[in-house]
Amino acid sequence: MHLDQFTNIAAYNFPDADVRHLETCVACLYWAFSIDDVGDEGELYATPDIIKSDVNLYLQALYHKDFSSTDPYAMMLHEFRLSMLRQVSLPNTIPVYQSVFKRIQATTSPGSLGRFIRGLEEYFDSEVVQSRRRLQHDIPPVSEFIVLRRDTVAGPFLWALVEYSLDINLPHYVFDDPVVIEIDKAAKDIMAWQNDICSFNKEQAEDDYQNLVCSIMANRRVELQDAIGILTDMLESRVDEYINLKSRLPSFGTNIDSELMKFITGVENVIQGGIIWSYMSPRYYSSEELGGLELQSMIIQLKTTGTPSGSV
């Protein structure tokens, strides 16, 4: 991905952030997409032991003040902890600050900062699990895949950026509320499932079947178009469940309720921004396939591969 694409996705995901907060979000997304692509397509592909080793390295980069490494991604992450901001001019982008963690730490609440770190930890752990499944050509059952996908979609990491981008300060007990927990799960599912529809062709062309579409095909013994239809119906039902859950939110007091609605609206912006970006970026579709954003459907030319199979 070209660097200027990160400014676009950040603007879609965090439309109400000011420039200073948006710059930090751009840097975070640049780092996260770089790590994701290295794990999925680069030298770490299908090597869980190496991914686990790198995860340990990244955690050291987060937690140790005097950390040093020749790994560029670990050092990018370590820059989050520098005590002094260092501005880096990158071609064709706005200036990006590497010391993202310090910027987040300076203005966000302790709870949000903790959720940011835990979100990264959950994402790292899920990437190790997914890499093992990829190596073993193991496609989990649908119900199991849905739970795993909630971690690989990096929802907590993005939700923490929502808190940071809008200077939201919510007490931790709000996130322990049963309805808020279910809203969180539904939001992750909606974001992950739409992404699996958009990313399926790219991933299957790389012989990567860690995708909910593939899980549905393998578990329900259906062809691709039927699996897409099933997932689309699942997605519509999940959106309805999400709307119903929002209507059941308890009151935590006027001030907290206002902050919570800002947070939920921000999460919805991230989901909608991801959808818009998926269809405007060449990451998943060519300009020929898109043909114009006003189209209601399109034909995708698939690379010929074997039918996905796995544990059922």
Short mmCIF file of C-alpha atoms in Angstrom, two decimals:
data_model
loop_
_atom_site.label_atom_id
_atom_site.label_comp_id
_atom_site.label_asym_id
_atom_site.label_seq_id
_atom_site.Cartn_x
_atom_site.Cartn_y
_atom_site.Cartn_z
CA MET A 1 0.00 0.00 0.00
CA HIS A 2 1.18 3.52 -0.80
CA LEU A 3 1.65 5.71 2.24
CA ASP A 4 -0.99 8.24 1.20
CA GLN A 5 -3.63 5.50 1.44
CA PHE A 6 -3.18 5.52 5.20
CA THR A 7 -4.23 9.16 5.35
CA ASN A 8 -7.39 8.18 3.47
CA ILE A 9 -8.36 5.25 5.68
CA ALA A 10 -7.59 7.28 8.81
CA ALA A 11 -9.82 10.09 7.56
CA TYR A 12 -12.63 7.62 6.82
CA ASN A 13 -12.26 5.89 10.21
CA PHE A 14 -11.76 8.98 12.39
CA PRO A 15 -13.66 11.78 10.60
CA ASP A 16 -14.15 13.87 13.75
CA ALA A 17 -10.51 13.84 14.90
CA ASP A 18 -8.43 17.01 14.72
CA VAL A 19 -5.22 17.09 12.68
CA ARG A 20 -2.90 16.29 15.58
CA HIS A 21 -4.90 13.23 16.63
CA LEU A 22 -5.36 12.18 13.01
CA GLU A 23 -1.60 12.20 12.39
CA THR A 24 -1.18 9.74 15.25
CA CYS A 25 -3.92 7.50 13.85
CA VAL A 26 -2.22 7.53 10.43
CA ALA A 27 1.04 6.37 12.00
CA CYS A 28 -0.75 3.64 13.97
CA LEU A 29 -2.51 2.33 10.87
CA TYR A 30 0.71 2.45 8.85
CA TRP A 31 2.42 0.27 11.44
CA ALA A 32 -0.53 -2.12 11.83
CA PHE A 33 -0.99 -2.69 8.09
CA SER A 34 2.75 -3.20 7.65
CA ILE A 35 2.78 -5.90 10.34
CA ASP A 36 -0.34 -7.54 8.91
CA ASP A 37 1.10 -7.71 5.40
CA VAL A 38 4.45 -9.07 6.58
CA GLY A 39 2.67 -11.81 8.50
CA ASP A 40 0.28 -12.68 5.67
CA GLU A 41 2.46 -12.27 2.61
CA GLY A 42 6.10 -11.85 3.58
CA GLU A 43 8.80 -14.04 4.99
CA LEU A 44 6.77 -14.77 8.15
CA TYR A 45 3.93 -16.33 6.17
CA ALA A 46 2.93 -19.75 7.55
CA THR A 47 5.76 -19.79 10.12
CA PRO A 48 4.09 -19.57 13.54
CA ASP A 49 7.33 -20.03 15.51
CA ILE A 50 8.87 -17.00 13.83
CA ILE A 51 5.67 -15.01 14.30
CA LYS A 52 5.63 -15.96 17.99
CA SER A 53 9.25 -14.84 18.29
CA ASP A 54 8.39 -11.53 16.69
CA VAL A 55 5.36 -11.12 18.94
CA ASN A 56 7.63 -11.47 21.97
CA LEU A 57 9.95 -8.91 20.41
CA TYR A 58 7.09 -6.45 19.86
CA LEU A 59 5.93 -6.84 23.46
CA GLN A 60 9.45 -6.08 24.66
CA ALA A 61 9.38 -3.00 22.43
CA LEU A 62 6.19 -1.88 24.15
CA TYR A 63 7.26 -2.46 27.71
CA HIS A 64 11.02 -1.84 27.94
CA LYS A 65 12.32 1.73 27.95
CA ASP A 66 15.85 0.85 26.79
CA PHE A 67 14.77 -1.60 24.09
CA SER A 68 16.91 -1.85 20.95
CA SER A 69 16.60 -4.09 17.90
CA THR A 70 17.52 -4.33 14.24
CA ASP A 71 13.91 -5.27 13.44
CA PRO A 72 12.34 -2.18 11.80
CA TYR A 73 8.78 -3.00 12.92
CA ALA A 74 9.85 -3.54 16.52
CA MET A 75 11.71 -0.25 16.49
CA MET A 76 8.69 1.52 14.99
CA LEU A 77 6.66 0.20 17.89
CA HIS A 78 9.36 1.14 20.38
CA GLU A 79 9.24 4.70 19.08
CA PHE A 80 5.79 4.84 20.68
CA ARG A 81 7.63 4.98 23.99
CA LEU A 82 10.22 7.64 23.26
CA SER A 83 10.21 10.50 25.72
CA MET A 84 10.63 13.08 22.98
CA LEU A 85 8.62 13.45 19.78
CA ARG A 86 10.57 12.94 16.59
CA GLN A 87 8.95 14.14 13.38
CA VAL A 88 9.67 12.13 10.23
CA SER A 89 8.89 13.46 6.75
CA LEU A 90 7.71 10.66 4.49
CA PRO A 91 7.20 11.06 0.73
CA ASN A 92 3.74 12.03 -0.44
CA THR A 93 2.24 12.11 3.06
CA ILE A 94 1.64 14.52 5.84
CA PRO A 95 4.44 14.41 8.46
CA VAL A 96 4.08 11.22 10.49
CA TYR A 97 5.19 11.06 14.10
CA GLN A 98 6.83 7.80 15.04
CA SER A 99 6.49 8.29 18.78
CA VAL A 100 2.81 7.44 18.61
CA PHE A 101 2.62 5.67 21.92
CA LYS A 102 3.95 8.73 23.74
CA ARG A 103 1.39 10.97 22.05
CA ILE A 104 -1.43 8.63 23.01
CA GLN A 105 -0.03 8.34 26.53
CA ALA A 106 0.12 12.13 26.88
CA THR A 107 -3.57 12.81 26.26
CA THR A 108 -5.55 9.61 26.72
CA SER A 109 -6.93 8.17 29.94
CA PRO A 110 -5.08 5.35 31.75
CA GLY A 111 -7.98 3.02 30.97
CA SER A 112 -7.85 3.80 27.26
CA LEU A 113 -4.08 3.37 27.23
CA GLY A 114 -4.45 -0.02 28.88
CA ARG A 115 -7.05 -1.05 26.32
CA PHE A 116 -4.70 0.08 23.54
CA ILE A 117 -1.91 -2.17 24.86
CA ARG A 118 -4.23 -5.12 25.54
CA GLY A 119 -5.70 -4.73 22.07
CA LEU A 120 -2.24 -5.09 20.56
CA GLU A 121 -1.50 -8.11 22.75
CA GLU A 122 -4.74 -9.84 21.71
CA TYR A 123 -4.03 -9.10 18.07
CA PHE A 124 -0.48 -10.48 18.33
CA ASP A 125 -1.67 -13.68 20.03
CA SER A 126 -4.43 -14.24 17.47
CA GLU A 127 -1.95 -13.88 14.60
CA VAL A 128 0.13 -16.73 16.07
CA VAL A 129 -2.95 -18.96 16.33
CA GLN A 130 -4.04 -18.08 12.80
CA SER A 131 -0.58 -18.77 11.38
CA ARG A 132 -0.63 -22.26 12.91
CA ARG A 133 -4.00 -22.97 11.33
CA ARG A 134 -2.76 -21.63 8.01
CA LEU A 135 0.31 -23.86 8.14
CA GLN A 136 -1.82 -26.91 8.95
CA HIS A 137 -4.43 -26.03 6.29
CA ASP A 138 -6.96 -26.10 9.10
CA ILE A 139 -10.23 -24.24 8.54
CA PRO A 140 -12.08 -23.95 11.87
CA PRO A 141 -15.82 -24.56 12.24
CA VAL A 142 -17.89 -21.42 11.70
CA SER A 143 -18.67 -20.80 15.38
CA GLU A 144 -15.01 -21.21 16.35
CA PHE A 145 -13.77 -19.08 13.47
CA ILE A 146 -16.10 -16.23 14.43
CA VAL A 147 -14.56 -16.06 17.92
CA LEU A 148 -10.99 -16.19 16.56
CA ARG A 149 -11.78 -13.55 13.95
CA ARG A 150 -12.83 -11.07 16.63
CA ASP A 151 -9.19 -10.91 17.69
CA THR A 152 -7.55 -10.90 14.25
CA VAL A 153 -9.71 -7.98 13.11
CA ALA A 154 -7.90 -5.82 15.72
CA GLY A 155 -11.10 -4.31 17.09
CA PRO A 156 -9.80 -3.39 20.59
CA PHE A 157 -6.79 -1.64 19.04
CA LEU A 158 -9.06 0.41 16.77
CA TRP A 159 -11.59 1.12 19.53
CA ALA A 160 -8.75 2.48 21.68
CA LEU A 161 -7.80 4.78 18.80
CA VAL A 162 -11.41 5.99 18.75
CA GLU A 163 -11.09 6.90 22.44
CA TYR A 164 -7.79 8.66 21.77
CA SER A 165 -8.93 10.49 18.63
CA LEU A 166 -11.92 12.06 20.40
CA ASP A 167 -10.36 12.47 23.88
CA ILE A 168 -13.04 10.19 25.31
CA ASN A 169 -12.72 9.26 28.98
CA LEU A 170 -14.87 6.31 30.01
CA PRO A 171 -14.53 4.42 33.30
CA HIS A 172 -13.56 0.79 32.98
CA TYR A 173 -16.80 -0.49 34.50
CA VAL A 174 -18.70 0.71 31.42
CA PHE A 175 -16.79 -1.82 29.31
CA ASP A 176 -17.68 -4.55 31.83
CA ASP A 177 -21.41 -4.02 31.34
CA PRO A 178 -23.01 -7.12 29.69
CA VAL A 179 -24.79 -5.08 26.99
CA VAL A 180 -21.64 -3.11 26.14
CA ILE A 181 -19.71 -6.39 25.91
CA GLU A 182 -22.25 -7.77 23.43
CA ILE A 183 -22.19 -4.53 21.41
CA ASP A 184 -18.41 -4.87 21.25
CA LYS A 185 -18.69 -8.44 19.93
CA ALA A 186 -21.31 -7.46 17.35
CA ALA A 187 -19.24 -4.50 16.13
CA LYS A 188 -16.18 -6.73 15.70
CA ASP A 189 -18.25 -9.31 13.82
CA ILE A 190 -19.71 -6.74 11.43
CA MET A 191 -16.28 -5.29 10.71
CA ALA A 192 -14.66 -8.71 10.28
CA TRP A 193 -17.37 -10.33 8.17
CA GLN A 194 -17.60 -7.52 5.63
CA ASN A 195 -13.81 -7.58 5.38
CA ASP A 196 -13.84 -11.34 4.73
CA ILE A 197 -16.23 -10.82 1.82
CA CYS A 198 -14.01 -8.10 0.33
CA SER A 199 -10.68 -9.84 1.01
CA PHE A 200 -11.68 -13.37 -0.04
CA ASN A 201 -10.41 -13.16 -3.62
CA LYS A 202 -7.08 -11.63 -2.60
CA GLU A 203 -6.53 -14.26 0.08
CA GLN A 204 -7.61 -17.33 -1.89
CA ALA A 205 -5.30 -16.23 -4.71
CA GLU A 206 -2.48 -16.54 -2.16
CA ASP A 207 -3.75 -19.98 -0.99
CA ASP A 208 -4.83 -18.46 2.30
CA TYR A 209 -8.17 -19.84 3.48
CA GLN A 210 -8.35 -18.27 6.95
CA ASN A 211 -11.54 -16.52 5.94
CA LEU A 212 -15.14 -16.93 7.11
CA VAL A 213 -16.27 -17.50 3.51
CA CYS A 214 -13.98 -20.55 3.36
CA SER A 215 -15.20 -21.79 6.73
CA ILE A 216 -18.80 -21.64 5.53
CA MET A 217 -17.90 -23.46 2.29
CA ALA A 218 -16.06 -26.22 4.18
CA ASN A 219 -18.54 -26.66 7.00
CA ARG A 220 -21.78 -26.37 5.06
CA ARG A 221 -20.49 -28.06 1.91
CA VAL A 222 -21.63 -25.24 -0.36
CA GLU A 223 -20.12 -23.50 -3.37
CA LEU A 224 -18.64 -20.01 -3.27
CA GLN A 225 -21.70 -18.01 -4.34
CA ASP A 226 -23.90 -19.80 -1.81
CA ALA A 227 -21.33 -19.15 0.91
CA ILE A 228 -21.27 -15.44 0.04
CA GLY A 229 -25.07 -15.41 0.23
CA ILE A 230 -25.05 -17.13 3.62
CA LEU A 231 -22.49 -14.70 4.99
CA THR A 232 -24.42 -11.72 3.62
CA ASP A 233 -27.54 -12.95 5.43
CA MET A 234 -25.50 -13.48 8.61
CA LEU A 235 -24.16 -9.95 8.30
CA GLU A 236 -27.63 -8.44 7.90
CA SER A 237 -28.86 -10.34 10.95
CA ARG A 238 -25.84 -9.24 12.96
CA VAL A 239 -26.50 -5.59 12.10
CA ASP A 240 -30.10 -6.02 13.33
CA GLU A 241 -28.78 -7.56 16.56
CA TYR A 242 -26.37 -4.66 16.97
CA ILE A 243 -29.19 -2.11 16.59
CA ASN A 244 -31.29 -4.01 19.13
CA LEU A 245 -28.40 -4.10 21.59
CA LYS A 246 -27.95 -0.33 21.32
CA SER A 247 -31.59 0.15 22.29
CA ARG A 248 -30.95 -1.87 25.47
CA LEU A 249 -28.02 0.19 26.74
CA PRO A 250 -28.40 1.08 30.41
CA SER A 251 -27.81 4.60 31.70
CA PHE A 252 -24.55 5.30 33.50
CA GLY A 253 -25.37 8.94 34.22
CA THR A 254 -25.70 11.91 31.89
CA ASN A 255 -22.00 12.66 31.42
CA ILE A 256 -20.93 9.05 30.93
CA ASP A 257 -23.88 8.37 28.61
CA SER A 258 -22.76 11.27 26.42
CA GLU A 259 -19.18 9.97 26.29
CA LEU A 260 -20.39 6.44 25.56
CA MET A 261 -22.50 7.60 22.62
CA LYS A 262 -19.48 9.49 21.23
CA PHE A 263 -17.49 6.27 21.53
CA ILE A 264 -20.15 4.10 19.88
CA THR A 265 -20.55 6.60 17.04
CA GLY A 266 -16.77 6.53 16.62
CA VAL A 267 -16.78 2.73 16.45
CA GLU A 268 -19.51 2.89 13.80
CA ASN A 269 -17.39 5.37 11.83
CA VAL A 270 -14.49 2.90 11.91
CA ILE A 271 -16.73 0.13 10.58
CA GLN A 272 -18.27 2.30 7.87
CA GLY A 273 -14.88 3.80 7.02
CA GLY A 274 -13.44 0.32 6.53
CA ILE A 275 -16.27 -0.58 4.17
CA ILE A 276 -15.83 2.58 2.09
CA TRP A 277 -12.07 2.17 1.95
CA SER A 278 -12.37 -1.51 0.93
CA TYR A 279 -14.19 -0.48 -2.24
CA MET A 280 -12.06 2.57 -3.01
CA SER A 281 -8.64 1.04 -2.44
CA PRO A 282 -6.90 -1.29 -4.94
CA ARG A 283 -6.07 -3.63 -2.04
CA TYR A 284 -9.05 -5.87 -2.82
CA TYR A 285 -10.54 -4.81 -6.17
CA SER A 286 -9.16 -3.51 -9.43
CA SER A 287 -10.62 -0.41 -11.04
CA GLU A 288 -11.98 -2.65 -13.81
CA GLU A 289 -13.84 -4.80 -11.28
CA LEU A 290 -15.30 -1.82 -9.47
CA GLY A 291 -16.34 -0.02 -12.62
CA GLY A 292 -17.95 2.74 -10.55
CA LEU A 293 -19.06 3.08 -6.95
CA GLU A 294 -22.70 3.49 -7.94
CA LEU A 295 -22.91 -0.15 -9.07
CA GLN A 296 -25.01 -2.45 -6.90
CA SER A 297 -23.10 -5.61 -7.86
CA MET A 298 -19.93 -6.62 -9.68
CA ILE A 299 -18.29 -9.66 -11.21
CA ILE A 300 -15.03 -10.79 -9.61
CA GLN A 301 -12.61 -12.89 -11.65
CA LEU A 302 -11.22 -15.59 -9.36
CA LYS A 303 -7.85 -17.25 -9.61
CA THR A 304 -8.35 -21.01 -9.95
CA THR A 305 -7.56 -22.81 -6.71
CA GLY A 306 -8.66 -25.95 -4.94
CA THR A 307 -11.87 -26.02 -2.93
CA PRO A 308 -11.06 -25.15 0.69
CA SER A 309 -11.26 -28.02 3.11
CA GLY A 310 -10.60 -28.34 6.79
CA SER A 311 -11.84 -29.56 10.14
CA VAL A 312 -15.61 -29.60 10.48
#
